C-alpha cells in the first residue's frame, strides 16, 4: 500500500493516489470531510482557512462507496487558486508578481531555491507549504477507515503550546473530547493560558509550536519487524511523523525521558492472565521494532511556524542584501492541524505495515487474516 501526493498551496488542487487498497472497504465520505474540517480549525489559524472549505473528491478506485482494488485517486480543491491563478497558473502566468526572494529562516525557501535553481523561492514554498497536508489528511481518513475495520483506533491531543504543558494521564476514550476544544488540549486552564499566549504572539507578529500526542489502540502484536531495521515499526512511524511540516522531534513512549531513568523503572514488566499484559507502557507499545499489543504512544514536537509577521533578519538571495524576511499571511499556531495530520500519517504508516504482514486483495481476506493472528 502506498500514498503519493501532489499539489501546491495556491495551485488548482491537491491530489493523491493510494495504491494497493483491498477491495470492498466501505468509504465514508462525510467522515473524511469532517476529518478535513478538523484540520482547518484550531485556535491561532490564519485568514486562509476562511477561504478554504476542504472536501475530498474521489476520482477513481471506488464504486458505490466501496473500494474496487484499483488505485484510489482523489483531489481537494484550493479555492484560493482563483485569487492566485495569475501568479501560479501552469498554463502561463506572471512570475514576476509576488516574488519571494527575502527568504524566511526556518522555511524551505533558501535551500529549496538553491537546490532547484530558482530565481523566485515561491516555486519552492508553494509545494513546501503545509497546505499539502490536506491531501495527507484526506488519505488519512481512508487509512483510518481501513484500520477501523480491524478494530484499530487512532486518536490524540495537544500536550503543550509554546511551553504551556499538560502532563496529566488520559485514558484513550478521553482523547476524543479534545477535538471539541479550541486547542485540542484536555486541561481547560492550561488551554486558556495557551490561548492568551497565542493572542499575545499574534499582537507581536510572532508564532508558536507545541507537542502533540498520538495514540493507537487495538493493534495486535507483531506488526513491524526486528529482522530488517528499515522495517521497524518505530522507524516507519517516526519517519512518517518527521515528514510532517514543522516537526522537529519524535519520541515513542517514555522517549527522551527514559534516558534519564533506571532500567528497572523503564521496562514494562510482563504478566499473563489469559493473555500477556503489562501494568506500565513506557515502551509506548513497541518493543524490538514490533507492536507488542499495548497502546502505541507517539509524541511529536512542532517548531513555531517560520512565517513571522514581524519578519526575521535574512538576506535577499538574489541581491545578497541584508533584509527583513517576507512577512507573508500565515498562521500564528497550527498545533491542532498538526494533530490531525499526525493521526493521518500514523494511519498511513500503520496501514502499510498491516498490509505488508497480512496482504489480502479484499477486506474479507484482510479481516480473516487479522482475526486469525494470535
Ligand atoms: C502556509 C501558509 C499559510 C497557511 C498554510 C501553510 O497559507 P497562505 O500562505 O495561503 O496564507 O495557512 O496552510 C494552509 C493553507 C493549510 O490549509 O494548512 C505555509 O507557508 O506553509
GROMACS .gro file of C-alpha atoms and ligand atoms in nm:
model
  395
    1UNK     CA    1   0.000   0.000   0.000
    2UNK     CA    2   0.138   0.342  -0.087
    3UNK     CA    3   0.029   0.707  -0.088
    4UNK     CA    4   0.171   0.971  -0.317
    5UNK     CA    5   0.058   1.335  -0.313
    6UNK     CA    6   0.099   1.631  -0.548
    7UNK     CA    7  -0.018   1.989  -0.547
    8UNK     CA    8   0.082   2.337  -0.443
    9UNK     CA    9  -0.060   2.573  -0.183
   10UNK     CA   10  -0.214   2.815  -0.434
   11UNK     CA   11  -0.238   2.580  -0.730
   12UNK     CA   12  -0.561   2.429  -0.862
   13UNK     CA   13  -0.583   2.140  -0.619
   14UNK     CA   14  -0.404   1.892  -0.400
   15UNK     CA   15  -0.419   1.542  -0.531
   16UNK     CA   16  -0.335   1.198  -0.401
   17UNK     CA   17  -0.318   0.842  -0.522
   18UNK     CA   18  -0.342   0.545  -0.287
   19UNK     CA   19  -0.220   0.227  -0.445
   20UNK     CA   20  -0.286  -0.119  -0.301
   21UNK     CA   21  -0.609  -0.072  -0.106
   22UNK     CA   22  -0.801  -0.401  -0.091
   23UNK     CA   23  -1.145  -0.413  -0.248
   24UNK     CA   24  -1.472  -0.379  -0.055
   25UNK     CA   25  -1.351  -0.127   0.200
   26UNK     CA   26  -1.654   0.090   0.275
   27UNK     CA   27  -1.567   0.456   0.226
   28UNK     CA   28  -1.748   0.705   0.450
   29UNK     CA   29  -1.706   1.035   0.264
   30UNK     CA   30  -1.877   1.262   0.524
   31UNK     CA   31  -1.639   1.120   0.786
   32UNK     CA   32  -1.336   1.207   0.570
   33UNK     CA   33  -1.474   1.558   0.523
   34UNK     CA   34  -1.528   1.601   0.898
   35UNK     CA   35  -1.166   1.499   0.948
   36UNK     CA   36  -1.057   1.752   0.682
   37UNK     CA   37  -1.260   2.023   0.858
   38UNK     CA   38  -1.087   1.947   1.187
   39UNK     CA   39  -0.750   2.008   1.019
   40UNK     CA   40  -0.867   2.353   0.914
   41UNK     CA   41  -0.965   2.459   1.263
   42UNK     CA   42  -0.792   2.530   1.591
   43UNK     CA   43  -0.708   2.850   1.772
   44UNK     CA   44  -0.436   3.056   1.605
   45UNK     CA   45  -0.507   2.970   1.241
   46UNK     CA   46  -0.481   3.249   0.985
   47UNK     CA   47  -0.714   3.404   0.728
   48UNK     CA   48  -0.653   3.137   0.462
   49UNK     CA   49  -0.887   2.894   0.636
   50UNK     CA   50  -1.177   3.138   0.588
   51UNK     CA   51  -1.128   3.097   0.214
   52UNK     CA   52  -1.093   2.719   0.204
   53UNK     CA   53  -1.358   2.458   0.274
   54UNK     CA   54  -1.175   2.132   0.216
   55UNK     CA   55  -1.366   1.838   0.073
   56UNK     CA   56  -1.244   1.516  -0.084
   57UNK     CA   57  -1.348   1.440  -0.440
   58UNK     CA   58  -1.280   1.076  -0.525
   59UNK     CA   59  -1.185   1.028  -0.890
   60UNK     CA   60  -1.121   0.656  -0.913
   61UNK     CA   61  -1.091   0.330  -0.723
   62UNK     CA   62  -1.432   0.349  -0.554
   63UNK     CA   63  -1.768   0.232  -0.685
   64UNK     CA   64  -2.088   0.289  -0.492
   65UNK     CA   65  -1.885   0.374  -0.179
   66UNK     CA   66  -1.679   0.051  -0.192
   67UNK     CA   67  -1.315   0.033  -0.299
   68UNK     CA   68  -1.263  -0.180  -0.609
   69UNK     CA   69  -0.895  -0.265  -0.556
   70UNK     CA   70  -0.782  -0.024  -0.826
   71UNK     CA   71  -0.569   0.283  -0.740
   72UNK     CA   72  -0.779   0.535  -0.549
   73UNK     CA   73  -0.722   0.884  -0.686
   74UNK     CA   74  -0.869   1.191  -0.520
   75UNK     CA   75  -0.841   1.567  -0.508
   76UNK     CA   76  -0.900   1.851  -0.263
   77UNK     CA   77  -0.959   2.181  -0.443
   78UNK     CA   78  -0.780   2.503  -0.347
   79UNK     CA   79  -1.048   2.773  -0.352
   80UNK     CA   80  -0.774   3.034  -0.313
   81UNK     CA   81  -0.647   2.940  -0.662
   82UNK     CA   82  -0.898   3.187  -0.808
   83UNK     CA   83  -0.706   3.468  -0.629
   84UNK     CA   84  -0.367   3.331  -0.737
   85UNK     CA   85  -0.417   3.197  -1.089
   86UNK     CA   86  -0.235   3.498  -1.240
   87UNK     CA   87   0.070   3.408  -1.031
   88UNK     CA   88   0.063   3.028  -1.031
   89UNK     CA   89  -0.129   2.901  -1.336
   90UNK     CA   90   0.058   2.613  -1.506
   91UNK     CA   91  -0.067   2.729  -1.848
   92UNK     CA   92   0.111   3.063  -1.813
   93UNK     CA   93   0.123   3.340  -1.553
   94UNK     CA   94   0.315   3.646  -1.439
   95UNK     CA   95   0.607   3.501  -1.244
   96UNK     CA   96   0.736   3.849  -1.153
   97UNK     CA   97   0.437   3.917  -0.930
   98UNK     CA   98   0.466   3.836  -0.558
   99UNK     CA   99   0.824   3.719  -0.596
  100UNK     CA  100   0.969   3.567  -0.281
  101UNK     CA  101   1.338   3.649  -0.254
  102UNK     CA  102   1.364   3.764   0.111
  103UNK     CA  103   1.382   3.403   0.217
  104UNK     CA  104   1.233   3.308   0.553
  105UNK     CA  105   1.463   3.149   0.815
  106UNK     CA  106   1.320   2.811   0.909
  107UNK     CA  107   1.127   2.767   0.583
  108UNK     CA  108   1.232   2.568   0.276
  109UNK     CA  109   1.281   2.892   0.079
  110UNK     CA  110   1.660   2.927   0.068
  111UNK     CA  111   1.778   2.566   0.050
  112UNK     CA  112   1.498   2.488  -0.198
  113UNK     CA  113   1.560   2.786  -0.426
  114UNK     CA  114   1.931   2.699  -0.449
  115UNK     CA  115   1.870   2.325  -0.494
  116UNK     CA  116   1.607   2.370  -0.768
  117UNK     CA  117   1.790   2.662  -0.929
  118UNK     CA  118   1.502   2.908  -0.893
  119UNK     CA  119   1.520   3.286  -0.900
  120UNK     CA  120   1.193   3.301  -0.702
  121UNK     CA  121   1.154   3.092  -0.386
  122UNK     CA  122   0.776   3.096  -0.443
  123UNK     CA  123   0.817   2.795  -0.673
  124UNK     CA  124   0.957   2.607  -0.373
  125UNK     CA  125   0.741   2.743  -0.093
  126UNK     CA  126   0.423   2.663  -0.285
  127UNK     CA  127   0.499   2.291  -0.252
  128UNK     CA  128   0.676   2.302   0.086
  129UNK     CA  129   0.372   2.475   0.238
  130UNK     CA  130   0.171   2.282   0.494
  131UNK     CA  131  -0.129   2.322   0.267
  132UNK     CA  132  -0.013   1.989   0.119
  133UNK     CA  133  -0.119   1.818   0.440
  134UNK     CA  134  -0.483   1.847   0.332
  135UNK     CA  135  -0.407   1.567   0.084
  136UNK     CA  136  -0.246   1.352   0.351
  137UNK     CA  137  -0.544   1.407   0.579
  138UNK     CA  138  -0.792   1.310   0.306
  139UNK     CA  139  -0.591   0.989   0.256
  140UNK     CA  140  -0.554   0.952   0.632
  141UNK     CA  141  -0.932   0.946   0.663
  142UNK     CA  142  -0.933   0.645   0.429
  143UNK     CA  143  -0.647   0.468   0.610
  144UNK     CA  144  -0.828   0.522   0.939
  145UNK     CA  145  -1.135   0.352   0.793
  146UNK     CA  146  -0.921   0.055   0.679
  147UNK     CA  147  -0.770   0.021   1.029
  148UNK     CA  148  -1.103   0.077   1.199
  149UNK     CA  149  -1.246  -0.222   1.005
  150UNK     CA  150  -0.989  -0.428   1.203
  151UNK     CA  151  -1.073  -0.262   1.536
  152UNK     CA  152  -0.767  -0.033   1.537
  153UNK     CA  153  -0.840   0.323   1.652
  154UNK     CA  154  -0.620   0.634   1.636
  155UNK     CA  155  -0.668   0.943   1.847
  156UNK     CA  156  -0.463   1.213   2.018
  157UNK     CA  157  -0.442   1.554   2.177
  158UNK     CA  158  -0.219   1.858   2.209
  159UNK     CA  159   0.013   1.827   2.509
  160UNK     CA  160   0.176   2.168   2.504
  161UNK     CA  161   0.174   2.502   2.327
  162UNK     CA  162   0.483   2.724   2.339
  163UNK     CA  163   0.594   2.575   2.673
  164UNK     CA  164   0.249   2.563   2.842
  165UNK     CA  165   0.233   2.195   2.906
  166UNK     CA  166  -0.020   1.936   3.030
  167UNK     CA  167   0.140   1.615   3.156
  168UNK     CA  168  -0.172   1.451   3.304
  169UNK     CA  169  -0.254   1.089   3.211
  170UNK     CA  170  -0.562   1.037   2.999
  171UNK     CA  171  -0.746   0.720   2.902
  172UNK     CA  172  -0.774   0.661   2.530
  173UNK     CA  173  -1.150   0.724   2.542
  174UNK     CA  174  -1.096   1.069   2.697
  175UNK     CA  175  -0.889   1.183   2.398
  176UNK     CA  176  -1.191   1.213   2.168
  177UNK     CA  177  -1.323   1.515   2.358
  178UNK     CA  178  -1.001   1.704   2.277
  179UNK     CA  179  -1.133   1.755   1.924
  180UNK     CA  180  -1.409   1.982   2.050
  181UNK     CA  181  -1.158   2.205   2.232
  182UNK     CA  182  -1.012   2.518   2.067
  183UNK     CA  183  -0.654   2.392   2.103
  184UNK     CA  184  -0.725   2.016   2.135
  185UNK     CA  185  -0.599   2.040   2.495
  186UNK     CA  186  -0.774   1.845   2.771
  187UNK     CA  187  -0.671   2.070   3.060
  188UNK     CA  188  -0.906   2.369   3.038
  189UNK     CA  189  -0.696   2.601   3.250
  190UNK     CA  190  -0.374   2.532   3.055
  191UNK     CA  191  -0.564   2.571   2.730
  192UNK     CA  192  -0.693   2.913   2.834
  193UNK     CA  193  -0.339   3.026   2.916
  194UNK     CA  194  -0.218   2.894   2.582
  195UNK     CA  195  -0.494   3.084   2.400
  196UNK     CA  196  -0.398   3.406   2.579
  197UNK     CA  197  -0.037   3.348   2.481
  198UNK     CA  198  -0.136   3.295   2.117
  199UNK     CA  199  -0.323   3.629   2.129
  200UNK     CA  200  -0.008   3.798   2.261
  201UNK     CA  201   0.209   3.634   1.995
  202UNK     CA  202  -0.034   3.745   1.724
  203UNK     CA  203  -0.002   4.106   1.852
  204UNK     CA  204   0.376   4.070   1.838
  205UNK     CA  205   0.372   3.918   1.489
  206UNK     CA  206   0.522   3.601   1.633
  207UNK     CA  207   0.437   3.228   1.621
  208UNK     CA  208   0.412   2.922   1.847
  209UNK     CA  209   0.474   2.549   1.821
  210UNK     CA  210   0.390   2.269   2.060
  211UNK     CA  211   0.386   1.899   2.140
  212UNK     CA  212   0.125   1.661   2.001
  213UNK     CA  213   0.049   1.313   2.131
  214UNK     CA  214  -0.092   1.042   1.905
  215UNK     CA  215  -0.220   0.712   2.044
  216UNK     CA  216  -0.322   0.389   1.873
  217UNK     CA  217  -0.548   0.138   2.041
  218UNK     CA  218  -0.633  -0.216   1.933
  219UNK     CA  219  -0.332  -0.306   1.716
  220UNK     CA  220  -0.232  -0.665   1.778
  221UNK     CA  221   0.130  -0.753   1.843
  222UNK     CA  222   0.384  -0.837   1.576
  223UNK     CA  223   0.349  -0.550   1.324
  224UNK     CA  224   0.682  -0.409   1.210
  225UNK     CA  225   0.998  -0.618   1.222
  226UNK     CA  226   1.311  -0.690   1.426
  227UNK     CA  227   1.470  -0.861   1.126
  228UNK     CA  228   1.536  -0.567   0.897
  229UNK     CA  229   1.599  -0.231   1.062
  230UNK     CA  230   1.431  -0.025   0.794
  231UNK     CA  231   1.109  -0.216   0.867
  232UNK     CA  232   1.094  -0.149   1.239
  233UNK     CA  233   0.753  -0.010   1.328
  234UNK     CA  234   0.910   0.279   1.519
  235UNK     CA  235   1.121   0.368   1.214
  236UNK     CA  236   0.807   0.374   0.999
  237UNK     CA  237   0.603   0.577   1.247
  238UNK     CA  238   0.876   0.823   1.344
  239UNK     CA  239   0.978   0.870   0.981
  240UNK     CA  240   0.618   0.941   0.889
  241UNK     CA  241   0.581   1.190   1.175
  242UNK     CA  242   0.909   1.365   1.091
  243UNK     CA  243   0.778   1.402   0.737
  244UNK     CA  244   0.508   1.641   0.858
  245UNK     CA  245   0.593   2.008   0.801
  246UNK     CA  246   0.745   2.178   1.110
  247UNK     CA  247   0.801   1.855   1.310
  248UNK     CA  248   1.150   1.857   1.460
  249UNK     CA  249   1.138   1.575   1.715
  250UNK     CA  250   0.950   1.249   1.769
  251UNK     CA  251   0.951   1.004   2.057
  252UNK     CA  252   0.780   0.673   2.132
  253UNK     CA  253   0.658   0.601   2.486
  254UNK     CA  254   0.883   0.742   2.758
  255UNK     CA  255   1.116   0.851   2.475
  256UNK     CA  256   1.381   1.104   2.578
  257UNK     CA  257   1.287   1.087   2.945
  258UNK     CA  258   1.375   0.713   2.953
  259UNK     CA  259   1.740   0.808   2.901
  260UNK     CA  260   1.746   0.961   3.249
  261UNK     CA  261   1.575   0.671   3.428
  262UNK     CA  262   1.695   0.336   3.563
  263UNK     CA  263   1.620   0.022   3.364
  264UNK     CA  264   1.407  -0.111   3.647
  265UNK     CA  265   1.187   0.198   3.625
  266UNK     CA  266   1.158   0.195   3.246
  267UNK     CA  267   1.091  -0.158   3.123
  268UNK     CA  268   0.732  -0.274   3.135
  269UNK     CA  269   0.717  -0.597   3.333
  270UNK     CA  270   0.527  -0.886   3.176
  271UNK     CA  271   0.227  -1.071   3.326
  272UNK     CA  272  -0.010  -1.336   3.196
  273UNK     CA  273  -0.380  -1.373   3.262
  274UNK     CA  274  -0.533  -1.549   2.964
  275UNK     CA  275  -0.310  -1.319   2.752
  276UNK     CA  276   0.015  -1.131   2.809
  277UNK     CA  277  -0.022  -0.786   2.960
  278UNK     CA  278   0.174  -0.502   3.124
  279UNK     CA  279   0.092  -0.262   3.401
  280UNK     CA  280   0.303   0.017   3.253
  281UNK     CA  281   0.363   0.128   2.895
  282UNK     CA  282   0.693   0.315   2.886
  283UNK     CA  283   0.778   0.131   2.564
  284UNK     CA  284   0.485   0.310   2.401
  285UNK     CA  285   0.356  -0.016   2.253
  286UNK     CA  286   0.669  -0.101   2.054
  287UNK     CA  287   0.950  -0.340   2.152
  288UNK     CA  288   1.225  -0.454   1.916
  289UNK     CA  289   1.064  -0.262   1.630
  290UNK     CA  290   0.735  -0.455   1.663
  291UNK     CA  291   0.399  -0.369   1.812
  292UNK     CA  292   0.356  -0.552   2.145
  293UNK     CA  293  -0.023  -0.523   2.171
  294UNK     CA  294  -0.021  -0.228   2.413
  295UNK     CA  295  -0.132   0.121   2.309
  296UNK     CA  296   0.114   0.290   2.074
  297UNK     CA  297   0.210   0.632   2.211
  298UNK     CA  298   0.394   0.876   1.988
  299UNK     CA  299   0.476   1.238   2.065
  300UNK     CA  300   0.590   1.492   1.810
  301UNK     CA  301   0.744   1.834   1.868
  302UNK     CA  302   0.632   2.106   1.629
  303UNK     CA  303   0.856   2.410   1.591
  304UNK     CA  304   0.699   2.758   1.580
  305UNK     CA  305   0.593   2.834   1.222
  306UNK     CA  306   0.866   3.011   1.025
  307UNK     CA  307   0.644   3.276   0.866
  308UNK     CA  308   0.651   3.561   1.118
  309UNK     CA  309   0.458   3.881   1.051
  310UNK     CA  310   0.730   4.077   1.229
  311UNK     CA  311   0.993   3.926   0.997
  312UNK     CA  312   1.335   3.790   1.091
  313UNK     CA  313   1.673   3.902   0.966
  314UNK     CA  314   1.760   3.745   0.637
  315UNK     CA  315   1.936   3.804   0.307
  316UNK     CA  316   1.767   3.864  -0.025
  317UNK     CA  317   1.906   3.558  -0.201
  318UNK     CA  318   1.921   3.737  -0.539
  319UNK     CA  319   2.069   4.078  -0.440
  320UNK     CA  320   2.255   3.940  -0.133
  321UNK     CA  321   2.140   4.248   0.064
  322UNK     CA  322   2.061   4.216   0.434
  323UNK     CA  323   1.682   4.233   0.462
  324UNK     CA  324   1.380   4.151   0.675
  325UNK     CA  325   1.216   3.821   0.578
  326UNK     CA  326   0.892   3.823   0.384
  327UNK     CA  327   0.602   3.865   0.630
  328UNK     CA  328   0.353   3.655   0.439
  329UNK     CA  329  -0.003   3.582   0.552
  330UNK     CA  330   0.014   3.273   0.771
  331UNK     CA  331  -0.093   3.108   1.096
  332UNK     CA  332   0.020   3.202   1.448
  333UNK     CA  333  -0.020   2.847   1.573
  334UNK     CA  334  -0.119   2.529   1.388
  335UNK     CA  335  -0.087   2.259   1.656
  336UNK     CA  336  -0.445   2.136   1.602
  337UNK     CA  337  -0.383   2.097   1.230
  338UNK     CA  338  -0.061   1.910   1.310
  339UNK     CA  339  -0.251   1.675   1.542
  340UNK     CA  340  -0.488   1.576   1.260
  341UNK     CA  341  -0.202   1.542   1.012
  342UNK     CA  342  -0.005   1.327   1.256
  343UNK     CA  343  -0.306   1.099   1.306
  344UNK     CA  344  -0.320   1.071   0.927
  345UNK     CA  345   0.044   0.985   0.868
  346UNK     CA  346   0.041   0.738   1.156
  347UNK     CA  347  -0.266   0.576   0.997
  348UNK     CA  348  -0.085   0.562   0.664
  349UNK     CA  349   0.230   0.402   0.812
  350UNK     CA  350   0.025   0.152   1.013
  351UNK     CA  351  -0.194   0.060   0.716
  352UNK     CA  352   0.123  -0.007   0.517
  353UNK     CA  353   0.264  -0.223   0.797
  354UNK     CA  354  -0.063  -0.416   0.830
  355UNK     CA  355  -0.082  -0.468   0.455
  356UNK     CA  356   0.281  -0.584   0.444
  357UNK     CA  357   0.214  -0.853   0.701
  358UNK     CA  358  -0.137  -0.960   0.601
  359UNK     CA  359  -0.168  -0.876   0.232
  360UNK     CA  360  -0.519  -0.952   0.110
  361UNK     CA  361  -0.693  -0.848  -0.210
  362UNK     CA  362  -1.026  -0.784  -0.046
  363UNK     CA  363  -1.143  -0.679   0.301
  364UNK     CA  364  -1.285  -1.023   0.380
  365UNK     CA  365  -0.936  -1.174   0.344
  366UNK     CA  366  -0.776  -0.892   0.542
  367UNK     CA  367  -1.025  -0.926   0.829
  368UNK     CA  368  -0.997  -1.306   0.842
  369UNK     CA  369  -0.618  -1.289   0.848
  370UNK     CA  370  -0.617  -1.023   1.120
  371UNK     CA  371  -0.865  -1.222   1.329
  372UNK     CA  372  -0.653  -1.537   1.293
  373UNK     CA  373  -0.346  -1.368   1.446
  374UNK     CA  374  -0.257  -1.482   1.794
  375LIG     C1  375   0.149   2.810   0.495
  375LIG     C2  376   0.099   2.939   0.488
  375LIG     C3  377  -0.045   2.970   0.502
  375LIG     C4  378  -0.109   2.859   0.579
  375LIG     C5  379  -0.080   2.731   0.502
  375LIG     C6  380   0.063   2.695   0.522
  375LIG     O1  381  -0.112   2.975   0.378
  375LIG     P1  382  -0.130   3.113   0.299
  375LIG     O2  383   0.008   3.148   0.251
  375LIG     O3  384  -0.221   3.083   0.184
  375LIG     O4  385  -0.188   3.210   0.395
  375LIG     O5  386  -0.244   2.882   0.604
  375LIG     O6  387  -0.162   2.627   0.541
  375LIG     C7  388  -0.274   2.604   0.468
  375LIG     C8  389  -0.315   2.676   0.367
  375LIG     C9  390  -0.348   2.486   0.515
  375LIG     O7  391  -0.454   2.458   0.458
  375LIG     O8  392  -0.299   2.423   0.611
  375LIG    C10  393   0.291   2.784   0.473
  375LIG     O9  394   0.362   2.874   0.433
  375LIG    O10  395   0.338   2.670   0.498
   0.00000   0.00000   0.00000
